[in-house]
Amino acid sequence: MSNAIPQETIALILEVGAFEHGTTKITEETVGMLQKYMEIFVREAVLRSSVNKEQVKKEQDAVYGKREAKEVTLTHEDLENVTGLLLLDM
């Protein structure tokens, strides 16, 4: 998991943004589980965004005619388009 969010970062985010009391602690095992969960969530978001963008392109090609094949580039808007359903599914 070399590309994973560092456990220290996850723990700091929780301490700063989620815990109401300064004495609240989180175990290393729990941080590791959150790290894996976040990895799965991000992979699923990218996969769904890619599939959604390809579907939109197919629909546009059907309406406007076949266009030149282009490389698929995802933007923040592509991720925003799938976020709602992704969150509901998780």
CSV table of C-alpha atoms in Angstrom, one decimal:
chain,number,residue,atom,x,y,z
A,1,MET,CA,0.0,0.0,0.0
A,2,SER,CA,2.7,2.5,-1.0
A,3,ASN,CA,0.1,4.9,-2.4
A,4,ALA,CA,-2.2,4.7,0.6
A,5,ILE,CA,-3.0,7.7,2.8
A,6,PRO,CA,-0.4,7.6,5.6
A,7,GLN,CA,-1.8,6.4,8.9
A,8,GLU,CA,-0.4,9.4,10.7
A,9,THR,CA,-2.5,11.7,8.4
A,10,ILE,CA,-5.7,9.8,9.0
A,11,ALA,CA,-5.1,9.9,12.8
A,12,LEU,CA,-4.4,13.6,12.7
A,13,ILE,CA,-7.5,14.3,10.6
A,14,LEU,CA,-9.6,12.4,13.1
A,15,GLU,CA,-8.0,14.1,16.1
A,16,VAL,CA,-8.4,17.6,14.6
A,17,GLY,CA,-11.7,17.3,12.8
A,18,ALA,CA,-13.8,14.5,14.3
A,19,PHE,CA,-13.1,14.0,17.9
A,20,GLU,CA,-14.9,16.4,20.3
A,21,HIS,CA,-12.7,15.7,23.3
A,22,GLY,CA,-9.0,16.0,23.3
A,23,THR,CA,-8.7,12.8,25.3
A,24,THR,CA,-10.4,10.7,22.7
A,25,LYS,CA,-7.9,8.2,21.1
A,26,ILE,CA,-8.0,5.8,18.2
A,27,THR,CA,-6.2,2.5,18.0
A,28,GLU,CA,-3.6,1.8,15.3
A,29,GLU,CA,-5.7,-1.2,14.1
A,30,THR,CA,-8.7,1.1,13.6
A,31,VAL,CA,-6.6,3.6,11.7
A,32,GLY,CA,-5.4,0.7,9.5
A,33,MET,CA,-8.9,-0.3,8.8
A,34,LEU,CA,-9.9,3.3,7.9
A,35,GLN,CA,-6.8,3.5,5.6
A,36,LYS,CA,-8.1,0.4,3.7
A,37,TYR,CA,-11.6,1.7,3.6
A,38,MET,CA,-10.5,5.0,2.1
A,39,GLU,CA,-8.4,3.2,-0.5
A,40,ILE,CA,-11.5,1.1,-1.6
A,41,PHE,CA,-13.7,4.3,-1.6
A,42,VAL,CA,-11.3,6.2,-3.8
A,43,ARG,CA,-10.8,3.3,-6.2
A,44,GLU,CA,-14.6,2.9,-6.5
A,45,ALA,CA,-15.1,6.6,-7.1
A,46,VAL,CA,-12.6,6.6,-9.9
A,47,LEU,CA,-14.0,3.5,-11.5
A,48,ARG,CA,-17.6,4.8,-11.3
A,49,SER,CA,-16.5,8.2,-12.7
A,50,SER,CA,-14.7,6.5,-15.6
A,51,VAL,CA,-17.7,4.3,-16.4
A,52,ASN,CA,-20.1,7.3,-16.1
A,53,LYS,CA,-18.0,9.4,-18.4
A,54,GLU,CA,-17.7,6.7,-21.0
A,55,GLN,CA,-21.6,6.2,-20.9
A,56,VAL,CA,-22.1,10.0,-21.4
A,57,LYS,CA,-19.7,9.9,-24.3
A,58,LYS,CA,-21.6,7.0,-25.9
A,59,GLU,CA,-24.8,8.9,-25.5
A,60,GLN,CA,-23.3,12.1,-27.1
A,61,ASP,CA,-21.9,10.0,-29.9
A,62,ALA,CA,-25.3,8.6,-30.6
A,63,VAL,CA,-26.9,12.1,-30.7
A,64,TYR,CA,-24.1,14.0,-32.5
A,65,GLY,CA,-22.5,11.2,-34.5
A,66,LYS,CA,-19.3,9.3,-33.9
A,67,ARG,CA,-16.4,11.6,-33.1
A,68,GLU,CA,-12.7,11.0,-32.9
A,69,ALA,CA,-11.6,8.7,-30.1
A,70,LYS,CA,-10.0,10.7,-27.3
A,71,GLU,CA,-8.2,9.7,-24.1
A,72,VAL,CA,-10.5,9.7,-21.1
A,73,THR,CA,-9.5,12.4,-18.6
A,74,LEU,CA,-11.4,12.6,-15.3
A,75,THR,CA,-12.0,15.9,-13.6
A,76,HIS,CA,-13.4,16.9,-10.2
A,77,GLU,CA,-16.8,17.3,-12.0
A,78,ASP,CA,-16.7,13.6,-13.0
A,79,LEU,CA,-16.1,12.6,-9.4
A,80,GLU,CA,-18.9,15.0,-8.2
A,81,ASN,CA,-21.4,13.3,-10.6
A,82,VAL,CA,-21.0,9.9,-8.8
A,83,THR,CA,-20.4,11.0,-5.2
A,84,GLY,CA,-24.1,11.0,-4.1
A,85,LEU,CA,-24.8,7.4,-5.1
A,86,LEU,CA,-21.4,6.3,-4.0
A,87,LEU,CA,-22.0,7.6,-0.5
A,88,LEU,CA,-25.4,6.0,-0.4
A,89,ASP,CA,-24.0,2.6,-1.5
A,90,MET,CA,-21.2,2.7,1.1
